[in-house]
Amino acid sequence: MCGIIGKVGGGFKNSLPLKALNHRGPDGKGLWVDNENCSLGHTRLSIIDTAERANQPMMDSSGRYILVFNGEIYNYVELAKKYLSSIKLQTTSDSEVLLYLWINKKE
């Protein structure tokens, strides 16, 4: 099971908060801090794409959007083929598919 942590209005200055989530995601961890105003952290239990490039927080290629996600999208391959065929995905992760689906819906 993955762990997610976030803070708005003062970011985490180090990865100390992630230590509390170590037991939830032993395969990887990541922390993203935006000007110390907002932080997103994620500990990962790798299931679908076990490569390090699929770790989170996950950022799109422009650097504008960032995602932390815990769940499993069973039909993500079909969704990627149907809606994201013009995008070169960097992973085989359902998280990346969700990120780009969200961006396409937003724009």
CSV table of N, CA, C and O in Angstrom, one decimal:
chain,number,residue,atom,x,y,z
A,1,MET,N,0.8,-1.2,0.0
A,1,MET,CA,0.0,0.0,0.0
A,1,MET,C,0.9,1.2,0.0
A,1,MET,O,1.9,1.3,0.7
A,2,CYS,N,0.6,2.2,-0.8
A,2,CYS,CA,1.3,3.5,-0.9
A,2,CYS,C,0.9,4.4,0.2
A,2,CYS,O,-0.1,4.2,0.9
A,3,GLY,N,1.8,5.4,0.5
A,3,GLY,CA,1.4,6.5,1.4
A,3,GLY,C,1.6,7.8,0.8
A,3,GLY,O,2.4,8.0,-0.1
A,4,ILE,N,0.6,8.7,1.1
A,4,ILE,CA,0.6,10.0,0.5
A,4,ILE,C,0.6,11.1,1.6
A,4,ILE,O,-0.1,10.9,2.6
A,5,ILE,N,1.4,12.1,1.5
A,5,ILE,CA,1.4,13.2,2.4
A,5,ILE,C,1.5,14.5,1.7
A,5,ILE,O,2.1,14.6,0.6
A,6,GLY,N,0.9,15.5,2.2
A,6,GLY,CA,0.9,16.8,1.6
A,6,GLY,C,0.7,18.0,2.6
A,6,GLY,O,0.2,17.8,3.7
A,7,LYS,N,1.2,19.1,2.2
A,7,LYS,CA,1.1,20.3,3.1
A,7,LYS,C,1.0,21.5,2.2
A,7,LYS,O,1.8,21.7,1.3
A,8,VAL,N,0.1,22.4,2.5
A,8,VAL,CA,-0.1,23.7,1.8
A,8,VAL,C,0.1,24.8,2.8
A,8,VAL,O,-0.3,24.7,4.0
A,9,GLY,N,0.8,25.9,2.4
A,9,GLY,CA,1.0,27.0,3.3
A,9,GLY,C,2.2,26.8,4.2
A,9,GLY,O,2.3,27.1,5.3
A,10,GLY,N,3.2,26.3,3.6
A,10,GLY,CA,4.5,26.0,4.3
A,10,GLY,C,4.9,24.6,4.0
A,10,GLY,O,4.3,23.7,4.4
A,11,GLY,N,5.9,24.5,3.1
A,11,GLY,CA,6.3,23.2,2.7
A,11,GLY,C,7.2,22.4,3.6
A,11,GLY,O,7.7,23.0,4.6
A,12,PHE,N,7.4,21.2,3.4
A,12,PHE,CA,8.4,20.4,4.2
A,12,PHE,C,9.8,20.7,3.7
A,12,PHE,O,10.0,20.8,2.5
A,13,LYS,N,10.6,21.0,4.6
A,13,LYS,CA,12.0,21.4,4.3
A,13,LYS,C,12.9,20.2,4.1
A,13,LYS,O,14.0,20.4,3.5
A,14,ASN,N,12.5,19.0,4.5
A,14,ASN,CA,13.3,17.8,4.3
A,14,ASN,C,12.4,16.6,4.2
A,14,ASN,O,11.1,16.8,4.2
A,15,SER,N,12.9,15.5,4.0
A,15,SER,CA,12.1,14.3,3.8
A,15,SER,C,11.7,13.6,5.1
A,15,SER,O,11.1,12.5,5.1
A,16,LEU,N,11.9,14.3,6.2
A,16,LEU,CA,11.5,13.7,7.5
A,16,LEU,C,10.1,13.2,7.6
A,16,LEU,O,9.8,12.1,8.1
A,17,PRO,N,9.1,13.9,7.1
A,17,PRO,CA,7.7,13.4,7.2
A,17,PRO,C,7.5,12.1,6.5
A,17,PRO,O,6.6,11.3,6.8
A,18,LEU,N,8.3,11.8,5.5
A,18,LEU,CA,8.2,10.5,4.7
A,18,LEU,C,8.6,9.3,5.6
A,18,LEU,O,8.1,8.2,5.3
A,19,LYS,N,9.4,9.5,6.6
A,19,LYS,CA,9.8,8.4,7.4
A,19,LYS,C,8.6,7.8,8.1
A,19,LYS,O,8.6,6.6,8.4
A,20,ALA,N,7.6,8.6,8.4
A,20,ALA,CA,6.4,8.1,9.1
A,20,ALA,C,5.6,7.1,8.1
A,20,ALA,O,4.8,6.4,8.6
A,21,LEU,N,5.9,7.2,6.8
A,21,LEU,CA,5.2,6.4,5.8
A,21,LEU,C,6.0,5.3,5.3
A,21,LEU,O,5.5,4.5,4.4
A,22,ASN,N,7.2,5.1,5.8
A,22,ASN,CA,8.1,4.0,5.3
A,22,ASN,C,7.4,2.7,5.2
A,22,ASN,O,7.6,1.9,4.3
A,23,HIS,N,6.7,2.3,6.2
A,23,HIS,CA,6.0,1.0,6.3
A,23,HIS,C,4.9,0.8,5.2
A,23,HIS,O,4.5,-0.3,4.9
A,24,ARG,N,4.5,2.0,4.6
A,24,ARG,CA,3.4,1.9,3.6
A,24,ARG,C,3.9,1.8,2.2
A,24,ARG,O,3.2,1.4,1.3
A,25,GLY,N,5.2,2.1,2.0
A,25,GLY,CA,5.7,2.0,0.6
A,25,GLY,C,7.2,1.8,0.6
A,25,GLY,O,8.0,2.7,0.5
A,26,PRO,N,7.6,0.6,0.8
A,26,PRO,CA,9.0,0.3,0.9
A,26,PRO,C,9.8,0.3,-0.4
A,26,PRO,O,11.1,0.3,-0.3
A,27,ASP,N,9.2,0.5,-1.5
A,27,ASP,CA,9.9,0.4,-2.8
A,27,ASP,C,10.4,1.7,-3.4
A,27,ASP,O,11.2,1.7,-4.3
A,28,GLY,N,10.0,2.8,-2.8
A,28,GLY,CA,10.4,4.1,-3.3
A,28,GLY,C,9.7,5.2,-2.6
A,28,GLY,O,8.7,5.0,-1.9
A,29,LYS,N,10.4,6.4,-2.6
A,29,LYS,CA,9.8,7.5,-2.0
A,29,LYS,C,10.2,8.8,-2.7
A,29,LYS,O,11.3,8.8,-3.3
A,30,GLY,N,9.4,9.8,-2.7
A,30,GLY,CA,9.7,11.0,-3.3
A,30,GLY,C,9.0,12.2,-2.6
A,30,GLY,O,8.0,12.1,-2.0
A,31,LEU,N,9.7,13.4,-2.7
A,31,LEU,CA,9.2,14.6,-2.1
A,31,LEU,C,9.3,15.7,-3.1
A,31,LEU,O,10.4,15.9,-3.7
A,32,TRP,N,8.3,16.5,-3.3
A,32,TRP,CA,8.3,17.6,-4.2
A,32,TRP,C,7.9,18.9,-3.3
A,32,TRP,O,6.9,18.8,-2.6
A,33,VAL,N,8.7,19.9,-3.4
A,33,VAL,CA,8.4,21.1,-2.7
A,33,VAL,C,8.5,22.3,-3.6
A,33,VAL,O,9.4,22.5,-4.4
A,34,ASP,N,7.4,23.1,-3.6
A,34,ASP,CA,7.3,24.3,-4.5
A,34,ASP,C,7.5,25.5,-3.6
A,34,ASP,O,6.6,26.0,-2.9
A,35,ASN,N,8.7,26.1,-3.8
A,35,ASN,CA,9.0,27.4,-3.1
A,35,ASN,C,8.7,27.3,-1.6
A,35,ASN,O,8.4,28.3,-1.0
A,36,GLU,N,8.7,26.1,-1.0
A,36,GLU,CA,8.4,25.9,0.4
A,36,GLU,C,7.0,26.4,0.8
A,36,GLU,O,6.7,26.6,2.0
A,37,ASN,N,6.1,26.5,-0.2
A,37,ASN,CA,4.7,26.9,0.1
A,37,ASN,C,3.8,25.6,0.0
A,37,ASN,O,2.7,25.6,0.6
A,38,CYS,N,4.2,24.7,-0.7
A,38,CYS,CA,3.4,23.5,-0.9
A,38,CYS,C,4.3,22.3,-1.1
A,38,CYS,O,5.3,22.4,-1.7
A,39,SER,N,3.9,21.2,-0.5
A,39,SER,CA,4.7,20.0,-0.6
A,39,SER,C,3.8,18.8,-0.8
A,39,SER,O,2.7,18.7,-0.3
A,40,LEU,N,4.3,17.8,-1.6
A,40,LEU,CA,3.7,16.6,-1.9
A,40,LEU,C,4.7,15.5,-1.7
A,40,LEU,O,5.8,15.5,-2.2
A,41,GLY,N,4.3,14.4,-0.9
A,41,GLY,CA,5.2,13.3,-0.7
A,41,GLY,C,4.5,12.0,-1.0
A,41,GLY,O,3.3,11.9,-0.9
A,42,HIS,N,5.3,11.0,-1.3
A,42,HIS,CA,4.7,9.7,-1.7
A,42,HIS,C,5.7,8.6,-1.4
A,42,HIS,O,6.9,8.7,-1.7
A,43,THR,N,5.2,7.6,-0.7
A,43,THR,CA,6.0,6.3,-0.6
A,43,THR,C,5.3,5.3,-1.4
A,43,THR,O,4.1,5.3,-1.4
A,44,ARG,N,6.1,4.4,-2.0
A,44,ARG,CA,5.5,3.5,-3.0
A,44,ARG,C,5.7,2.1,-2.8
A,44,ARG,O,6.8,1.6,-2.4
A,45,LEU,N,4.6,1.3,-3.0
A,45,LEU,CA,4.7,-0.1,-3.1
A,45,LEU,C,4.5,-0.4,-4.6
A,45,LEU,O,3.4,-0.3,-5.1
A,46,SER,N,5.6,-0.8,-5.3
A,46,SER,CA,5.5,-0.9,-6.7
A,46,SER,C,4.7,-2.2,-7.1
A,46,SER,O,4.9,-3.2,-6.6
A,47,ILE,N,3.8,-1.9,-8.0
A,47,ILE,CA,2.9,-3.0,-8.5
A,47,ILE,C,2.9,-3.1,-10.0
A,47,ILE,O,3.3,-4.1,-10.6
A,48,ILE,N,2.6,-2.0,-10.7
A,48,ILE,CA,2.4,-2.1,-12.2
A,48,ILE,C,3.8,-1.8,-12.8
A,48,ILE,O,4.3,-2.7,-13.5
A,49,ASP,N,4.3,-0.6,-12.8
A,49,ASP,CA,5.6,-0.3,-13.4
A,49,ASP,C,6.5,-0.1,-12.2
A,49,ASP,O,6.5,0.8,-11.4
A,50,THR,N,7.4,-1.1,-12.1
A,50,THR,CA,8.4,-1.1,-10.9
A,50,THR,C,9.6,-0.3,-11.1
A,50,THR,O,10.4,-0.2,-10.2
A,51,ALA,N,9.8,0.4,-12.3
A,51,ALA,CA,10.9,1.2,-12.6
A,51,ALA,C,10.9,2.5,-11.8
A,51,ALA,O,9.9,3.0,-11.5
A,52,GLU,N,12.1,3.0,-11.5
A,52,GLU,CA,12.2,4.2,-10.7
A,52,GLU,C,11.6,5.4,-11.4
A,52,GLU,O,11.1,6.3,-10.8
A,53,ARG,N,11.6,5.4,-12.8
A,53,ARG,CA,11.0,6.5,-13.5
A,53,ARG,C,9.5,6.7,-13.2
A,53,ARG,O,8.9,7.7,-13.5
A,54,ALA,N,8.9,5.6,-12.7
A,54,ALA,CA,7.4,5.7,-12.3
A,54,ALA,C,7.2,6.1,-10.9
A,54,ALA,O,6.0,6.1,-10.5
A,55,ASN,N,8.2,6.5,-10.2
A,55,ASN,CA,8.0,6.9,-8.8
A,55,ASN,C,7.2,8.2,-8.8
A,55,ASN,O,7.2,9.0,-9.8
A,56,GLN,N,6.7,8.5,-7.7
A,56,GLN,CA,5.9,9.8,-7.5
A,56,GLN,C,6.5,10.6,-6.4
A,56,GLN,O,7.3,10.1,-5.6
A,57,PRO,N,6.2,11.9,-6.2
A,57,PRO,CA,5.3,12.6,-7.1
A,57,PRO,C,5.8,12.6,-8.6
A,57,PRO,O,6.9,12.6,-8.8
A,58,MET,N,4.8,12.6,-9.4
A,58,MET,CA,5.1,12.5,-10.9
A,58,MET,C,4.7,13.8,-11.5
A,58,MET,O,3.6,14.3,-11.3
A,59,MET,N,5.6,14.3,-12.3
A,59,MET,CA,5.4,15.6,-13.0
A,59,MET,C,5.3,15.4,-14.5
A,59,MET,O,6.0,14.5,-15.1
A,60,ASP,N,4.5,16.2,-15.1
A,60,ASP,CA,4.3,16.1,-16.6
A,60,ASP,C,5.6,16.7,-17.3
A,60,ASP,O,6.4,17.3,-16.6
A,61,SER,N,5.7,16.5,-18.5
A,61,SER,CA,6.9,17.0,-19.3
A,61,SER,C,7.1,18.5,-19.2
A,61,SER,O,8.2,19.0,-19.4
A,62,SER,N,6.0,19.3,-19.1
A,62,SER,CA,6.2,20.7,-19.0
A,62,SER,C,6.6,21.2,-17.6
A,62,SER,O,7.0,22.3,-17.5
A,63,GLY,N,6.4,20.4,-16.6
A,63,GLY,CA,6.7,20.8,-15.2
A,63,GLY,C,5.6,21.6,-14.6
A,63,GLY,O,5.7,22.1,-13.5
A,64,ARG,N,4.5,21.7,-15.3
A,64,ARG,CA,3.3,22.5,-14.7
A,64,ARG,C,2.5,21.7,-13.8
A,64,ARG,O,1.9,22.2,-12.9
A,65,TYR,N,2.3,20.4,-14.1
A,65,TYR,CA,1.4,19.6,-13.3
A,65,TYR,C,2.1,18.5,-12.6
A,65,TYR,O,3.1,17.9,-13.1
A,66,ILE,N,1.6,18.2,-11.4
A,66,ILE,CA,2.3,17.2,-10.6
A,66,ILE,C,1.2,16.4,-9.9
A,66,ILE,O,0.1,16.9,-9.6
A,67,LEU,N,1.5,15.1,-9.7
A,67,LEU,CA,0.5,14.2,-9.2
A,67,LEU,C,1.0,13.2,-8.2
A,67,LEU,O,2.2,12.7,-8.3
A,68,VAL,N,0.3,13.0,-7.1
A,68,VAL,CA,0.5,11.8,-6.2
A,68,VAL,C,-0.8,11.0,-6.3
A,68,VAL,O,-1.9,11.6,-6.3
A,69,PHE,N,-0.7,9.7,-6.4
A,69,PHE,CA,-1.9,8.9,-6.6
A,69,PHE,C,-1.7,7.6,-5.9
A,69,PHE,O,-0.6,7.0,-6.0
A,70,ASN,N,-2.7,7.1,-5.3
A,70,ASN,CA,-2.7,5.8,-4.7
A,70,ASN,C,-4.0,5.0,-5.2
A,70,ASN,O,-5.1,5.5,-4.9
A,71,GLY,N,-3.8,4.0,-6.0
A,71,GLY,CA,-4.9,3.3,-6.5
A,71,GLY,C,-4.5,2.4,-7.7
A,71,GLY,O,-3.3,2.3,-7.9
A,72,GLU,N,-5.4,1.9,-8.4
A,72,GLU,CA,-5.1,1.1,-9.5
A,72,GLU,C,-6.2,1.3,-10.6
A,72,GLU,O,-7.3,1.1,-10.3
A,73,ILE,N,-5.8,1.7,-11.8
A,73,ILE,CA,-6.7,1.9,-12.9
A,73,ILE,C,-6.6,0.6,-13.8
A,73,ILE,O,-5.6,0.5,-14.5
A,74,TYR,N,-7.5,-0.2,-13.7
A,74,TYR,CA,-7.4,-1.5,-14.4
A,74,TYR,C,-7.4,-1.4,-15.9
A,74,TYR,O,-6.8,-2.2,-16.6
A,75,ASN,N,-8.1,-0.4,-16.5
A,75,ASN,CA,-8.1,-0.3,-17.9
A,75,ASN,C,-7.3,0.9,-18.4
A,75,ASN,O,-7.5,1.5,-19.5
A,76,TYR,N,-6.2,1.2,-17.7
A,76,TYR,CA,-5.3,2.3,-18.1
A,76,TYR,C,-4.7,2.1,-19.5
A,76,TYR,O,-4.5,3.1,-20.2
A,77,VAL,N,-4.3,0.9,-19.9
A,77,VAL,CA,-3.7,0.7,-21.2
A,77,VAL,C,-4.7,1.1,-22.3
A,77,VAL,O,-4.3,1.8,-23.2
A,78,GLU,N,-5.9,0.6,-22.1
A,78,GLU,CA,-7.0,1.0,-23.1
A,78,GLU,C,-7.2,2.5,-23.1
A,78,GLU,O,-7.4,3.1,-24.2
A,79,LEU,N,-7.3,3.1,-22.0
A,79,LEU,CA,-7.5,4.6,-21.9
A,79,LEU,C,-6.3,5.3,-22.6
A,79,LEU,O,-6.6,6.3,-23.3
A,80,ALA,N,-5.1,4.9,-22.4
A,80,ALA,CA,-4.0,5.5,-23.0
A,80,ALA,C,-4.0,5.4,-24.5
A,80,ALA,O,-3.8,6.4,-25.2
A,81,LYS,N,-4.4,4.2,-25.0
A,81,LYS,CA,-4.5,4.0,-26.4
A,81,LYS,C,-5.6,4.9,-27.0
A,81,LYS,O,-5.4,5.5,-28.1
A,82,LYS,N,-6.7,5.0,-26.3
A,82,LYS,CA,-7.9,5.8,-26.9
A,82,LYS,C,-7.7,7.3,-26.8
A,82,LYS,O,-8.0,8.0,-27.7
A,83,TYR,N,-7.1,7.8,-25.7
A,83,TYR,CA,-7.1,9.2,-25.4
A,83,TYR,C,-5.7,9.9,-25.5
A,83,TYR,O,-5.6,11.1,-25.6
A,84,LEU,N,-4.7,9.1,-25.4
A,84,LEU,CA,-3.3,9.6,-25.3
A,84,LEU,C,-2.4,9.2,-26.4
A,84,LEU,O,-1.2,9.2,-26.2
A,85,SER,N,-2.9,8.8,-27.5
A,85,SER,CA,-2.1,8.2,-28.6
A,85,SER,C,-1.1,9.2,-29.2
A,85,SER,O,0.0,8.8,-29.7
A,86,SER,N,-1.3,10.5,-29.0
A,86,SER,CA,-0.4,11.5,-29.5
A,86,SER,C,0.7,11.9,-28.5
A,86,SER,O,1.6,12.7,-28.8
A,87,ILE,N,0.6,11.3,-27.3
A,87,ILE,CA,1.6,11.6,-26.3
A,87,ILE,C,2.6,10.5,-26.1
A,87,ILE,O,2.2,9.3,-26.0
A,88,LYS,N,3.9,10.8,-26.0
A,88,LYS,CA,4.9,9.8,-25.8
A,88,LYS,C,5.0,9.6,-24.3
A,88,LYS,O,5.7,10.5,-23.6
A,89,LEU,N,4.4,8.6,-23.7
A,89,LEU,CA,4.5,8.4,-22.3
A,89,LEU,C,5.9,7.8,-21.9
A,89,LEU,O,6.5,7.1,-22.7
A,90,GLN,N,6.4,8.2,-20.8
A,90,GLN,CA,7.7,7.8,-20.3
A,90,GLN,C,7.7,6.6,-19.5
A,90,GLN,O,8.8,6.0,-19.2
A,91,THR,N,6.5,6.1,-19.0
A,91,THR,CA,6.4,4.9,-18.2
A,91,THR,C,5.3,4.0,-18.7
A,91,THR,O,4.6,4.4,-19.6
A,92,THR,N,5.2,2.9,-18.0
A,92,THR,CA,4.0,2.0,-18.3
A,92,THR,C,3.1,2.1,-17.0
A,92,THR,O,2.4,1.1,-16.7
A,93,SER,N,3.1,3.2,-16.4
A,93,SER,CA,2.4,3.4,-15.1
A,93,SER,C,1.0,3.9,-15.3
A,93,SER,O,0.7,4.8,-16.2
A,94,ASP,N,0.0,3.4,-14.6
A,94,ASP,CA,-1.3,4.0,-14.6
A,94,ASP,C,-1.4,5.4,-14.0
A,94,ASP,O,-2.2,6.2,-14.4
A,95,SER,N,-0.4,5.7,-13.2
A,95,SER,CA,-0.3,7.1,-12.7
A,95,SER,C,0.0,8.1,-13.7
A,95,SER,O,-0.6,9.2,-13.8
A,96,GLU,N,0.9,7.8,-14.6
A,96,GLU,CA,1.2,8.7,-15.7
A,96,GLU,C,0.0,8.8,-16.7
A,96,GLU,O,-0.3,10.0,-17.1
A,97,VAL,N,-0.7,7.8,-16.9
A,97,VAL,CA,-1.9,7.8,-17.8
A,97,VAL,C,-2.9,8.8,-17.1
A,97,VAL,O,-3.5,9.6,-17.7
A,98,LEU,N,-3.1,8.6,-15.8
A,98,LEU,CA,-4.1,9.5,-15.1
A,98,LEU,C,-3.6,10.9,-15.2
A,98,LEU,O,-4.5,11.8,-15.4
A,99,LEU,N,-2.3,11.2,-15.0
A,99,LEU,CA,-1.8,12.6,-15.0
A,99,LEU,C,-2.2,13.2,-16.4
A,99,LEU,O,-2.7,14.3,-16.4
A,100,TYR,N,-1.9,12.5,-17.5
A,100,TYR,CA,-2.1,13.1,-18.8
A,100,TYR,C,-3.6,13.1,-19.2
A,100,TYR,O,-4.0,14.0,-19.9
A,101,LEU,N,-4.4,12.2,-18.7
A,101,LEU,CA,-5.8,12.3,-18.9
A,101,LEU,C,-6.4,13.5,-18.2
A,101,LEU,O,-7.2,14.2,-18.7
A,102,TRP,N,-5.9,13.8,-17.0
A,102,TRP,CA,-6.3,15.0,-16.2
A,102,TRP,C,-5.9,16.2,-17.0
A,102,TRP,O,-6.7,17.2,-17.1
A,103,ILE,N,-4.7,16.3,-17.5
A,103,ILE,CA,-4.2,17.5,-18.2
A,103,ILE,C,-5.1,17.7,-19.4
A,103,ILE,O,-5.5,18.8,-19.7
A,104,ASN,N,-5.3,16.6,-20.2
A,104,ASN,CA,-6.1,16.8,-21.4
A,104,ASN,C,-7.5,17.2,-21.1
A,104,ASN,O,-8.1,18.0,-21.9
A,105,LYS,N,-8.1,16.8,-20.1
A,105,LYS,CA,-9.5,17.2,-19.7
A,105,LYS,C,-9.5,18.6,-19.3
A,105,LYS,O,-10.4,19.4,-19.6
A,106,LYS,N,-8.4,19.1,-18.6
A,106,LYS,CA,-8.3,20.4,-18.1
A,106,LYS,C,-8.2,21.5,-19.2
A,106,LYS,O,-8.7,22.5,-19.1
A,107,GLU,N,-7.4,21.1,-20.2
A,107,GLU,CA,-7.0,22.1,-21.2
A,107,GLU,C,-8.0,22.1,-22.4
A,107,GLU,O,-8.8,21.6,-22.7
